[in-house]
Tab-separated table of N, CA and C in Angstrom:
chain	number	residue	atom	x	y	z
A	1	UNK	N	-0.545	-59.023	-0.246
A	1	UNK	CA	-0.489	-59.730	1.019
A	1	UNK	C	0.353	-60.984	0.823
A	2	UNK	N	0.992	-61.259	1.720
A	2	UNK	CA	2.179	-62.859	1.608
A	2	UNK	C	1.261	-63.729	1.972
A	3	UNK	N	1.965	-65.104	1.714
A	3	UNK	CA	1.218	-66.231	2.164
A	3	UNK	C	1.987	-66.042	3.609
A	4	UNK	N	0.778	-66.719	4.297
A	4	UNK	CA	0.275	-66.457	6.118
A	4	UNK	C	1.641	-67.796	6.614
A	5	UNK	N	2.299	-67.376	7.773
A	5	UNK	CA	3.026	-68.064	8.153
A	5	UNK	C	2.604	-67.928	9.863
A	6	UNK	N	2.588	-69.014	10.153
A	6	UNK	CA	2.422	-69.431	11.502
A	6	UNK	C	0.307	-69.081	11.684
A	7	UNK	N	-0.234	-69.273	11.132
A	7	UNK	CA	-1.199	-69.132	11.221
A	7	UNK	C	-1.682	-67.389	11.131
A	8	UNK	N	-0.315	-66.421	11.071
A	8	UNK	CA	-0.661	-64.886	10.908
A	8	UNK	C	-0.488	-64.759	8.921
A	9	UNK	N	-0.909	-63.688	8.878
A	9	UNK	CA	-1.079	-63.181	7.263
A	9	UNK	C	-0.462	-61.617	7.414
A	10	UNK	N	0.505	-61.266	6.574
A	10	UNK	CA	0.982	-60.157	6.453
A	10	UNK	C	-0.038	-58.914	6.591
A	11	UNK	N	0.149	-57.986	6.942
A	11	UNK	CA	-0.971	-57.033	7.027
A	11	UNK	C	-0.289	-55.648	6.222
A	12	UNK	N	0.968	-55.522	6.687
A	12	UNK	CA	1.535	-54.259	6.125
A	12	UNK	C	2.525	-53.728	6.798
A	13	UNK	N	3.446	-52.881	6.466
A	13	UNK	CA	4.430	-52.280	7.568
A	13	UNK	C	4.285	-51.075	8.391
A	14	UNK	N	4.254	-50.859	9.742
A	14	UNK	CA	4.058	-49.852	10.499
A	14	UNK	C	4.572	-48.968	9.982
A	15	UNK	N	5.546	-48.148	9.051
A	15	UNK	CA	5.455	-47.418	8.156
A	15	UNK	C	4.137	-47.175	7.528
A	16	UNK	N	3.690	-47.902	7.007
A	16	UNK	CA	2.825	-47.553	6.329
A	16	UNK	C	1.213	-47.558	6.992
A	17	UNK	N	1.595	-47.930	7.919
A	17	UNK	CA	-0.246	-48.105	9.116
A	17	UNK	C	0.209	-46.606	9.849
A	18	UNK	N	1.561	-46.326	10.312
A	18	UNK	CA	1.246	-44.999	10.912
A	18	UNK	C	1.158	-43.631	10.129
A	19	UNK	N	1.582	-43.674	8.937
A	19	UNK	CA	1.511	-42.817	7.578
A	19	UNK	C	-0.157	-42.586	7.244
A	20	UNK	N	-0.957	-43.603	7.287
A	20	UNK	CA	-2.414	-43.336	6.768
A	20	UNK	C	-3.274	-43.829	8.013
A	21	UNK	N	-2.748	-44.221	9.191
A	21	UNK	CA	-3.712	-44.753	10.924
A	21	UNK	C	-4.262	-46.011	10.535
A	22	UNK	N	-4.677	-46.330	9.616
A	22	UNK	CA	-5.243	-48.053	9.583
A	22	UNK	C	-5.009	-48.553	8.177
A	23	UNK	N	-5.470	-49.724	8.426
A	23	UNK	CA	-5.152	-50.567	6.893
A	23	UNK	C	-6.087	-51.976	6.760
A	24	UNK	N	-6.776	-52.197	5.803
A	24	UNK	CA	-7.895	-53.452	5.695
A	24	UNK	C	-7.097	-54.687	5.125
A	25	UNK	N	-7.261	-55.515	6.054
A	25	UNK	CA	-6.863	-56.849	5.271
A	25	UNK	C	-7.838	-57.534	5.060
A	26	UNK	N	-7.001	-58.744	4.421
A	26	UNK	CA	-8.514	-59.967	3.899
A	26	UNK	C	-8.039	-61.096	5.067
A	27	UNK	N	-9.161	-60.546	5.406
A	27	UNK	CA	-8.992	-62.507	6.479
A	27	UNK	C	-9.402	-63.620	5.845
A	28	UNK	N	-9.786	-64.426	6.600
A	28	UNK	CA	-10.201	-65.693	6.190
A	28	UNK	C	-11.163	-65.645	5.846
A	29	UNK	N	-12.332	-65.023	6.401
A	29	UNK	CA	-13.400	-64.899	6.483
A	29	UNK	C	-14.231	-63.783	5.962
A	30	UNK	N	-13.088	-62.462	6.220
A	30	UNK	CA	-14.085	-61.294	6.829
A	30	UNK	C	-12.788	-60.303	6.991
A	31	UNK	N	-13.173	-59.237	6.694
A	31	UNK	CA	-11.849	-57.999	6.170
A	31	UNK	C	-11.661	-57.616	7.933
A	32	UNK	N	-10.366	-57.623	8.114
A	32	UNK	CA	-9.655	-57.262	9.242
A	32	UNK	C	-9.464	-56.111	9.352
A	33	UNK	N	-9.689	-54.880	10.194
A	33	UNK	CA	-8.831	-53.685	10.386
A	33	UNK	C	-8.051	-53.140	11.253
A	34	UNK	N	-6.834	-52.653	10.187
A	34	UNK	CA	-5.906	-53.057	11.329
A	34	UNK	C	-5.435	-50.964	11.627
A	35	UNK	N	-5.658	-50.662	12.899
A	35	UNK	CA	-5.165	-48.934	13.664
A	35	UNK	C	-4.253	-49.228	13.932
A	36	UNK	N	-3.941	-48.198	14.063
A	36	UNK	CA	-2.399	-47.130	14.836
A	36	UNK	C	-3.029	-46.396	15.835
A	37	UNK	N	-3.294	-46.097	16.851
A	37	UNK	CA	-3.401	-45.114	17.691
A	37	UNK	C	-2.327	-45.042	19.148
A	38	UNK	N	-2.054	-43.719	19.411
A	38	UNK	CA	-1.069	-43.729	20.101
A	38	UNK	C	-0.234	-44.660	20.402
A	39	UNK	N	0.532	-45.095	19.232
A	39	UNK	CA	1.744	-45.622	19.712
A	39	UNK	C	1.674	-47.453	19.600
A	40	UNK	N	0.119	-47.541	19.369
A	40	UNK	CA	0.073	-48.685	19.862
A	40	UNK	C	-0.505	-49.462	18.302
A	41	UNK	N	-0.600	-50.923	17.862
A	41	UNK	CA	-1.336	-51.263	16.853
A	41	UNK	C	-2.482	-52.479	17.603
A	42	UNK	N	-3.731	-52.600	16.573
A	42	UNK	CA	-4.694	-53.317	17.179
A	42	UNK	C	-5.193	-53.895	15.751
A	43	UNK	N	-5.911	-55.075	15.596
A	43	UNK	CA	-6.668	-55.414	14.756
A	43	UNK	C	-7.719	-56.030	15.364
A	44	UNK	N	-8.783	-55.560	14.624
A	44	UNK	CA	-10.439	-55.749	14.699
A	44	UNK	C	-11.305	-56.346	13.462
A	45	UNK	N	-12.086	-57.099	14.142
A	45	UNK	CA	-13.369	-57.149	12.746
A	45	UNK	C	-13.483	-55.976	12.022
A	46	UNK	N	-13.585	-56.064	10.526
A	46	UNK	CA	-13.687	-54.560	10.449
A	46	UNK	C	-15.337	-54.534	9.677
A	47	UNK	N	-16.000	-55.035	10.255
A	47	UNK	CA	-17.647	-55.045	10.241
A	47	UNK	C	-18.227	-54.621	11.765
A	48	UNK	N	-18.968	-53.166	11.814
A	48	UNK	CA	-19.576	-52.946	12.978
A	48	UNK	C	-20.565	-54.187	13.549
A	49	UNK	N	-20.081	-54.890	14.875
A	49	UNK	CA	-21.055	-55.847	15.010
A	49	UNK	C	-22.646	-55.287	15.491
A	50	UNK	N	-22.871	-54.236	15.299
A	50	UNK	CA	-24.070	-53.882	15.716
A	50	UNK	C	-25.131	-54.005	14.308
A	51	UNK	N	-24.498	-53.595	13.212
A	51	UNK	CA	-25.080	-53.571	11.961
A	51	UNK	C	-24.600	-54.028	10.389
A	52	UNK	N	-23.252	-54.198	10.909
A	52	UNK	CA	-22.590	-54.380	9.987
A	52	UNK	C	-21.550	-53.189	9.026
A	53	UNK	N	-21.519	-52.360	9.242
A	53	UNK	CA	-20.953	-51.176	8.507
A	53	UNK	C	-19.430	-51.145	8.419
A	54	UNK	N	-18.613	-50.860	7.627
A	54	UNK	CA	-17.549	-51.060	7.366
A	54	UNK	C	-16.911	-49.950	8.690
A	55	UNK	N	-16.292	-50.190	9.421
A	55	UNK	CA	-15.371	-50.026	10.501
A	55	UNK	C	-14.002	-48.716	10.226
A	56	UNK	N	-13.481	-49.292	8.616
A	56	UNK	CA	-12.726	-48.820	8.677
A	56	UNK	C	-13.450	-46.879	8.199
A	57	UNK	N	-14.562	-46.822	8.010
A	57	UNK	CA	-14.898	-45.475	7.413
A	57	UNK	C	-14.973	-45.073	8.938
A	58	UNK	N	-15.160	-45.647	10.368
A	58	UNK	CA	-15.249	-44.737	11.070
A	58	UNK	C	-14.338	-43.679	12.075
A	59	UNK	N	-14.130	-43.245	12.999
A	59	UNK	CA	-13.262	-42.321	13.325
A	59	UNK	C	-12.348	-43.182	14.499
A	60	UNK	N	-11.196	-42.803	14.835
A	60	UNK	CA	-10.426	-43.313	15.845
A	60	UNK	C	-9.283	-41.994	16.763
A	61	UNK	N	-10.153	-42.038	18.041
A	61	UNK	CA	-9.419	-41.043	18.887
A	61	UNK	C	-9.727	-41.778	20.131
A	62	UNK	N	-8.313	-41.212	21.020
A	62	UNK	CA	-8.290	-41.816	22.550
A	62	UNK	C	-8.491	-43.215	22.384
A	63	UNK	N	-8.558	-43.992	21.621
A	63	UNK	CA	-8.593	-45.493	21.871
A	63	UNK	C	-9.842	-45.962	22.008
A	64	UNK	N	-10.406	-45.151	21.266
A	64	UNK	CA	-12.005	-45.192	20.900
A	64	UNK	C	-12.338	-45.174	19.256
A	65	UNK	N	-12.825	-46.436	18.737
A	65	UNK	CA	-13.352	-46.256	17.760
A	65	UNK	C	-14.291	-46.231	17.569
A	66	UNK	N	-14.772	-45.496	16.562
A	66	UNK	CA	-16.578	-44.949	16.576
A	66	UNK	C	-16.828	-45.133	15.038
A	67	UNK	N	-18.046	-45.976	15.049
A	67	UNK	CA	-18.429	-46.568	13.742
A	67	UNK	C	-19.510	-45.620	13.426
A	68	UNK	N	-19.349	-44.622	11.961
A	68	UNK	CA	-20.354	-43.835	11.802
A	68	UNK	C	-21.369	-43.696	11.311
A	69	UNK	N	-21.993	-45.158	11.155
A	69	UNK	CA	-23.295	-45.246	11.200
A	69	UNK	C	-24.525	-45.284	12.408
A	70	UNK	N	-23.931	-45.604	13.490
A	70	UNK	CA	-24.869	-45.763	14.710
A	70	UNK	C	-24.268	-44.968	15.775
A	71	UNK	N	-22.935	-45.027	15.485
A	71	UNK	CA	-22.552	-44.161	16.319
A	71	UNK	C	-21.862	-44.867	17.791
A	72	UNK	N	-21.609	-46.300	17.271
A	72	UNK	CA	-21.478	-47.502	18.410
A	72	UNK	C	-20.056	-47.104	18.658
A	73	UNK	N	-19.209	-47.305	19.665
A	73	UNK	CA	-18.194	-46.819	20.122
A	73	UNK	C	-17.694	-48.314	20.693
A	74	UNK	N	-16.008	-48.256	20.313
A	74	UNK	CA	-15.300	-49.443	20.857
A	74	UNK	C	-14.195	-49.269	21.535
A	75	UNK	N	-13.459	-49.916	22.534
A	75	UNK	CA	-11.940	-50.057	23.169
A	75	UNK	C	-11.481	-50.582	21.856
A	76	UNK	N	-10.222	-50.160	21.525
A	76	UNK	CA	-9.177	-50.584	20.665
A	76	UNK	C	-8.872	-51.768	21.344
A	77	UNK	N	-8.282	-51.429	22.441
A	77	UNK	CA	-7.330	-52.955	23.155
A	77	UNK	C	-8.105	-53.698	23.566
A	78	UNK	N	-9.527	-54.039	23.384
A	78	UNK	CA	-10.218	-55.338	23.754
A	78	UNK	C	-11.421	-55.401	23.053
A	79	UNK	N	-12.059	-54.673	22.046
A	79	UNK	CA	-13.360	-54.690	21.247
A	79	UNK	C	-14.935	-54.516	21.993
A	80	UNK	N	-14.200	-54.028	23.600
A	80	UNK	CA	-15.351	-53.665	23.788
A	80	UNK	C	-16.202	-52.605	23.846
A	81	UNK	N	-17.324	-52.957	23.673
A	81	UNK	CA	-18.472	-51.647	23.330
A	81	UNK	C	-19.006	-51.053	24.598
A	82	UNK	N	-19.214	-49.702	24.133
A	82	UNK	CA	-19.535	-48.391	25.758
A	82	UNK	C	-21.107	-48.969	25.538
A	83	UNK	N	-21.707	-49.304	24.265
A	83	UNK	CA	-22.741	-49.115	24.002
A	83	UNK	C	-24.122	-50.144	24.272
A	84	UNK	N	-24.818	-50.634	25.015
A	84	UNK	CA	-25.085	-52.019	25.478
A	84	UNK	C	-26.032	-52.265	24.398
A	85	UNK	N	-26.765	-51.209	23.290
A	85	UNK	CA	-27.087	-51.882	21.961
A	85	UNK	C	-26.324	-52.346	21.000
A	86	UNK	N	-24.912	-52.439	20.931
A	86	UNK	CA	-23.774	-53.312	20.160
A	86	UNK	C	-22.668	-53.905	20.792
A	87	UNK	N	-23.083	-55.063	20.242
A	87	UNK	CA	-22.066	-55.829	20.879
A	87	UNK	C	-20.564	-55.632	20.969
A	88	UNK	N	-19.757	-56.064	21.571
A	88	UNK	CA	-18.467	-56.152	21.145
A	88	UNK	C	-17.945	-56.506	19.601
A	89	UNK	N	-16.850	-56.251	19.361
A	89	UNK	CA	-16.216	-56.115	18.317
A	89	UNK	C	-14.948	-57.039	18.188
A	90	UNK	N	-15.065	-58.567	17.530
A	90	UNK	CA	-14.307	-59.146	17.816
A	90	UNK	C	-12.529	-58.713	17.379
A	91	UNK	N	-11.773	-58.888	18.464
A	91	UNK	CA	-10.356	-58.740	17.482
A	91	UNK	C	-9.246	-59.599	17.218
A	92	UNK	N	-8.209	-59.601	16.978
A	92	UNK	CA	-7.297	-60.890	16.606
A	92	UNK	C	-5.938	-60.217	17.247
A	93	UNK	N	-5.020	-61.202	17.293
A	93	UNK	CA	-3.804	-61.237	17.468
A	93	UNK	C	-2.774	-60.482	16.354
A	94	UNK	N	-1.959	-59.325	16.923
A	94	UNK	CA	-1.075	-58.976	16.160
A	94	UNK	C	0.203	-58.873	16.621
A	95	UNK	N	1.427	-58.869	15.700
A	95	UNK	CA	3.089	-59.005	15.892
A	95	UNK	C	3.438	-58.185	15.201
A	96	UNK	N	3.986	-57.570	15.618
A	96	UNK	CA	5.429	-56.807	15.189
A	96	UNK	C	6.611	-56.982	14.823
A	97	UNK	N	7.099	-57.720	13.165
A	97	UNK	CA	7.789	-58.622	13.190
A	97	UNK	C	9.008	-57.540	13.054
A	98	UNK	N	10.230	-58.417	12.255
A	98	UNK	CA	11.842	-57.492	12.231
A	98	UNK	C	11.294	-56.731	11.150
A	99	UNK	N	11.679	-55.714	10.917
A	99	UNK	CA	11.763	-54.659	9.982
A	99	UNK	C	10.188	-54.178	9.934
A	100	UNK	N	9.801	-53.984	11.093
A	100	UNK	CA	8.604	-53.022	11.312
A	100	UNK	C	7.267	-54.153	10.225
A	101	UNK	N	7.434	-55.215	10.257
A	101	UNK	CA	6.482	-55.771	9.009
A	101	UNK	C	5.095	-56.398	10.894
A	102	UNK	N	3.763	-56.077	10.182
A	102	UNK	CA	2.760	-56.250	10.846
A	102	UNK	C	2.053	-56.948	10.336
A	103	UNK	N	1.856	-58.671	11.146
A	103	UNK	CA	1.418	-59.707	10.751
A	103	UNK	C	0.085	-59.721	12.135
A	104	UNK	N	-1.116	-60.287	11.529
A	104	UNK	CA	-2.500	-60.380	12.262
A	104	UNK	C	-2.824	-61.624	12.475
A	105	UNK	N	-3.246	-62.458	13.094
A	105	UNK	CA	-3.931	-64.060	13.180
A	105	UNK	C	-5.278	-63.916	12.748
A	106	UNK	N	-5.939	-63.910	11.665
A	106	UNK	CA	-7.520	-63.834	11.288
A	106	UNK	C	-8.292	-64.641	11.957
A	107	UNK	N	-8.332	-64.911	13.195
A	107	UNK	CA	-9.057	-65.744	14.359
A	107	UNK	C	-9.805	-64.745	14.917
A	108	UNK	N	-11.366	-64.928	14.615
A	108	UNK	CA	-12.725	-64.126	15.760
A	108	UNK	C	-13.152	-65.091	16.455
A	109	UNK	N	-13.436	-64.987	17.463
A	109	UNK	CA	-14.307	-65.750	18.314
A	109	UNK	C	-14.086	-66.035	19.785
A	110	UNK	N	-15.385	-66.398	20.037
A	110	UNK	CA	-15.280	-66.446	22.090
A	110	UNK	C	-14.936	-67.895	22.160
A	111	UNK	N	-14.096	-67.412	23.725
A	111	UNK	CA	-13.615	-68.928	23.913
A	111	UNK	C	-14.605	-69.745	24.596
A	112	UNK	N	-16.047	-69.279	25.294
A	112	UNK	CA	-17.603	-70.056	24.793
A	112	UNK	C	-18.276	-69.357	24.457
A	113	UNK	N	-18.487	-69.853	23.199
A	113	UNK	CA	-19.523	-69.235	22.561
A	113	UNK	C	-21.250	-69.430	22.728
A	114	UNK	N	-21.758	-70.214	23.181
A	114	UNK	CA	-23.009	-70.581	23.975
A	114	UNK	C	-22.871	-69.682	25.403
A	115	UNK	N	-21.928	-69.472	26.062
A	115	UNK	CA	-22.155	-68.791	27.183
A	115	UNK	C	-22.237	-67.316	26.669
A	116	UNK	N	-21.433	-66.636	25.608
A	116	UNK	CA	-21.532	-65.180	25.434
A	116	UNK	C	-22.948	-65.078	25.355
A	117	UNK	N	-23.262	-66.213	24.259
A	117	UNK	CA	-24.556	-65.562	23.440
A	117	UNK	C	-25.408	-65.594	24.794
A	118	UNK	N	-25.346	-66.651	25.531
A	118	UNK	CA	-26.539	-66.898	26.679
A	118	UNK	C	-26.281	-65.430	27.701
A	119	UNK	N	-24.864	-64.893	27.671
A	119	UNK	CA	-25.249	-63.867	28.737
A	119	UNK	C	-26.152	-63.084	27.449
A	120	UNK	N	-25.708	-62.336	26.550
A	120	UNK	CA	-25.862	-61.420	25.515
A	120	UNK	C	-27.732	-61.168	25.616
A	121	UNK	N	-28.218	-62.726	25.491
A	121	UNK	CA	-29.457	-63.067	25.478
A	121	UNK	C	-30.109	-62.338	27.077
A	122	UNK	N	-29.526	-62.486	27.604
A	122	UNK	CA	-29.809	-61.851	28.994
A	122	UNK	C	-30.028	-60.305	28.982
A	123	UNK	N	-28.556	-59.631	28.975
A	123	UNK	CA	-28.785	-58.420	28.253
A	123	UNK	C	-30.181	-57.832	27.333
A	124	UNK	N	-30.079	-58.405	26.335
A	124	UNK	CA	-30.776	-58.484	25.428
A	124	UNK	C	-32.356	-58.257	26.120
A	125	UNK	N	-32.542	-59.176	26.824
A	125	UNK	CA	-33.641	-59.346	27.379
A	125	UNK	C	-34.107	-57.909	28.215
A	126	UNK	N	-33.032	-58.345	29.322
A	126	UNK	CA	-32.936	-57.336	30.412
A	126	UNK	C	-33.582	-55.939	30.036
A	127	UNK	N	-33.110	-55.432	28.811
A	127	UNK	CA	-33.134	-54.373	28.374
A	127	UNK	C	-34.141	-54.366	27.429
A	128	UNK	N	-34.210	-55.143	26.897
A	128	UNK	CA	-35.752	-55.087	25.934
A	128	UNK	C	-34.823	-54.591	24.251
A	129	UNK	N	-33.952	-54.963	24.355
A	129	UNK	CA	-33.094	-54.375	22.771
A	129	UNK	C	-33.402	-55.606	21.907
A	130	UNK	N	-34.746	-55.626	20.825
A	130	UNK	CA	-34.533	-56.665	20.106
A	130	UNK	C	-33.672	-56.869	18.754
A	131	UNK	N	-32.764	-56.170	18.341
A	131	UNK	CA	-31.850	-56.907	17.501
A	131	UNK	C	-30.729	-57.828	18.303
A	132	UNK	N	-30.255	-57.193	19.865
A	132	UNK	CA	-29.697	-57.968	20.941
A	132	UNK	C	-30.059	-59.374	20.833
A	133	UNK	N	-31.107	-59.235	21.233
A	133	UNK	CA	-32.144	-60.709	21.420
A	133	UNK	C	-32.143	-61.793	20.091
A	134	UNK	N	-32.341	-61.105	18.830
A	134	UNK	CA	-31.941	-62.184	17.918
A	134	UNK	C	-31.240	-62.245	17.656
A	135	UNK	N	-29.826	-61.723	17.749
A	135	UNK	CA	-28.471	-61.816	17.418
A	135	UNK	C	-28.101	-63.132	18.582
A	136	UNK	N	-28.346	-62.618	19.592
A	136	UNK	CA	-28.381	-63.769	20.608
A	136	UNK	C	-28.536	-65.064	20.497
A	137	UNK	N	-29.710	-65.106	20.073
A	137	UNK	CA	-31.057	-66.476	19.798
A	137	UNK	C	-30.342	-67.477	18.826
A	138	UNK	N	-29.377	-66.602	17.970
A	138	UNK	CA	-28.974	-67.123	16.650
A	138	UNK	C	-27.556	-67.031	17.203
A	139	UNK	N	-26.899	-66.337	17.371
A	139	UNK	CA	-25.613	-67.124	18.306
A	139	UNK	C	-25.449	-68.556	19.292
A	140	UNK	N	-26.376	-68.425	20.284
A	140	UNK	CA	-26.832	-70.011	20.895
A	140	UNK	C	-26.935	-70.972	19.901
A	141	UNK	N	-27.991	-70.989	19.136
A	141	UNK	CA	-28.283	-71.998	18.156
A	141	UNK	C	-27.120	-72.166	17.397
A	142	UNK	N	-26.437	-71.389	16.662
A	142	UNK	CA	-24.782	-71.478	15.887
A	142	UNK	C	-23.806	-72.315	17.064
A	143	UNK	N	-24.247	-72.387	18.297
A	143	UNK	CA	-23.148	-72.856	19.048
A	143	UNK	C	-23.389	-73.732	19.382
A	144	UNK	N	-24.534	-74.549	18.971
A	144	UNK	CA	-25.480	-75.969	19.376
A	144	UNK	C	-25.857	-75.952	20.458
A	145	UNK	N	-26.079	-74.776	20.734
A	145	UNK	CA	-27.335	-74.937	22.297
A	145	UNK	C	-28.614	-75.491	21.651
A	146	UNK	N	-29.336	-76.355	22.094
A	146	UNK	CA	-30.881	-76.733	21.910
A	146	UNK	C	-31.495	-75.503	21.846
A	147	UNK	N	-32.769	-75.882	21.019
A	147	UNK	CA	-33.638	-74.414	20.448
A	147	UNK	C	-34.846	-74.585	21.858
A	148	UNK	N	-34.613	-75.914	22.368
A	148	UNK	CA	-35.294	-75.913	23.770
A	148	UNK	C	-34.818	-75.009	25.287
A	149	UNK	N	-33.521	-75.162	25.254
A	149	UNK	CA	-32.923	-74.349	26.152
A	149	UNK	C	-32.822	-72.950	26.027
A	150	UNK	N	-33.004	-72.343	25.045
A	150	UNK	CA	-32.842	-70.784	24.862
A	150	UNK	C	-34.338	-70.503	24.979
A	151	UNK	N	-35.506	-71.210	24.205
A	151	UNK	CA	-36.851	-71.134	24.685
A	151	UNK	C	-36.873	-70.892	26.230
A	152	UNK	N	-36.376	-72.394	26.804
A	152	UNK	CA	-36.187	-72.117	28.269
A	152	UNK	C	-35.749	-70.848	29.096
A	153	UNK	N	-34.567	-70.120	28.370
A	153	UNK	CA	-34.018	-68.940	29.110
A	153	UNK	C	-34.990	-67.459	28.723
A	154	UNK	N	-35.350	-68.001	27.911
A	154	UNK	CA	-36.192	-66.738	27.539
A	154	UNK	C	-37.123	-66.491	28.752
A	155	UNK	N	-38.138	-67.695	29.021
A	155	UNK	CA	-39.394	-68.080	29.788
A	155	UNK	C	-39.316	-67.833	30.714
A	156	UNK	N	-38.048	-68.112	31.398
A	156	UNK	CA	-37.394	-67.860	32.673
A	156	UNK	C	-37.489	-66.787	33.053
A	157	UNK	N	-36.821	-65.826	32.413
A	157	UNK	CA	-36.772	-63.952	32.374
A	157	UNK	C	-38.495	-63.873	32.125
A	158	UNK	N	-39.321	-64.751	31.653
A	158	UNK	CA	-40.747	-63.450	31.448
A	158	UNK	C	-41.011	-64.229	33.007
A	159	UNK	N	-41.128	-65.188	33.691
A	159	UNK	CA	-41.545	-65.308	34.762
A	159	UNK	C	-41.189	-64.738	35.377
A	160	UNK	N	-39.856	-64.395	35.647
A	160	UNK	CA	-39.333	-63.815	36.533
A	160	UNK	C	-39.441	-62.258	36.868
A	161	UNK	N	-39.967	-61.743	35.551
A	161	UNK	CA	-39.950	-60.232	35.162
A	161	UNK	C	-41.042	-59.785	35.017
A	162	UNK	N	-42.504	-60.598	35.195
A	162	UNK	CA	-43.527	-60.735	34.163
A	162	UNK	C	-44.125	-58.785	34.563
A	163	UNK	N	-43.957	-58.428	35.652
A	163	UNK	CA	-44.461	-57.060	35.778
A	163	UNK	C	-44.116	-56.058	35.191
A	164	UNK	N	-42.669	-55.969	34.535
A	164	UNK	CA	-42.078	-55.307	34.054
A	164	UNK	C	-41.395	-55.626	32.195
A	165	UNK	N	-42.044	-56.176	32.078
A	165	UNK	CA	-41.848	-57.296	30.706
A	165	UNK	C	-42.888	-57.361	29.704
């Protein structure tokens, strides 16, 4: 991998992503994966956000990737999930530089992150999915929401729901 210019990190050459369909980089953080599907390139977390499972072992057709441990299903072009027990799948920015070379921005994240988690928490709720709910709980708190206010949103939903809850 080259040293990262403009805030992107070399990933590999579309030669070589459409020869084998994907390719793992090292992000900053957290291994990137980067598809080929029809025509098009995408990079993703390459950790299923539902459980964690490596991304790149799972299958990719129609612009659907399917992580084969749960079986959670994603949009290529936006990380989102069919599945309302896993979350989205964060992804990053990619270029197509001269000579087919494919550079990624290793940047995850919502542009608010207290509001995802607070809808998520909703969801979560709504539905009664508790890994939702603490993934949630612990997203808010990571985003410095008060541990009073998510108490609060919780309380809210059992009043509001209490017959069905």
């Amino acid at each position: 991998m080259d040293m990262p210019t403009s805030d992107f990190v070399r990933a590999g050459s579309l030669e070589e992503l459409e020869a084998t369909g994907r390719l793992v980089v090292r992000g900053r953080h957290r291994p990137i994966l980067v598809v080929h599907d029809r025509g098009r390139v995408f990079a993703l977390d390459n950790r299923c956000p539902h459980m964690g499972f490596p991304l790149d072992r799972g299958s990719v057709e129609d612009g659907i990737l399917t992580c084969h441990w749960h079986h959670a299903r994603f949009a290529l072009a936006s990380g989102c999930t069919f599945d309302l027990w896993a979350d989205d799948v964060p992804t990053c920015p990619v270029e197509i530089r001269a000579g087919g070379e494919i550079w990624v921005k290793p940047v995850f994240g919502h542009a608010d992150p207290a509001g995802h988690w607070r809808a998520r928490l909703a969801d979560g709720l709504a539905h009664d999915l508790g890994l939702v709910i603490a993934k949630a709980v612990h997203g808010q708190l990571a985003a410095g929401r008060p541990p009073s206010e998510v108490v609060r949103q919780a309380a809210l939903f059992g009043t509001r729901n209490r017959d069905g809850w």
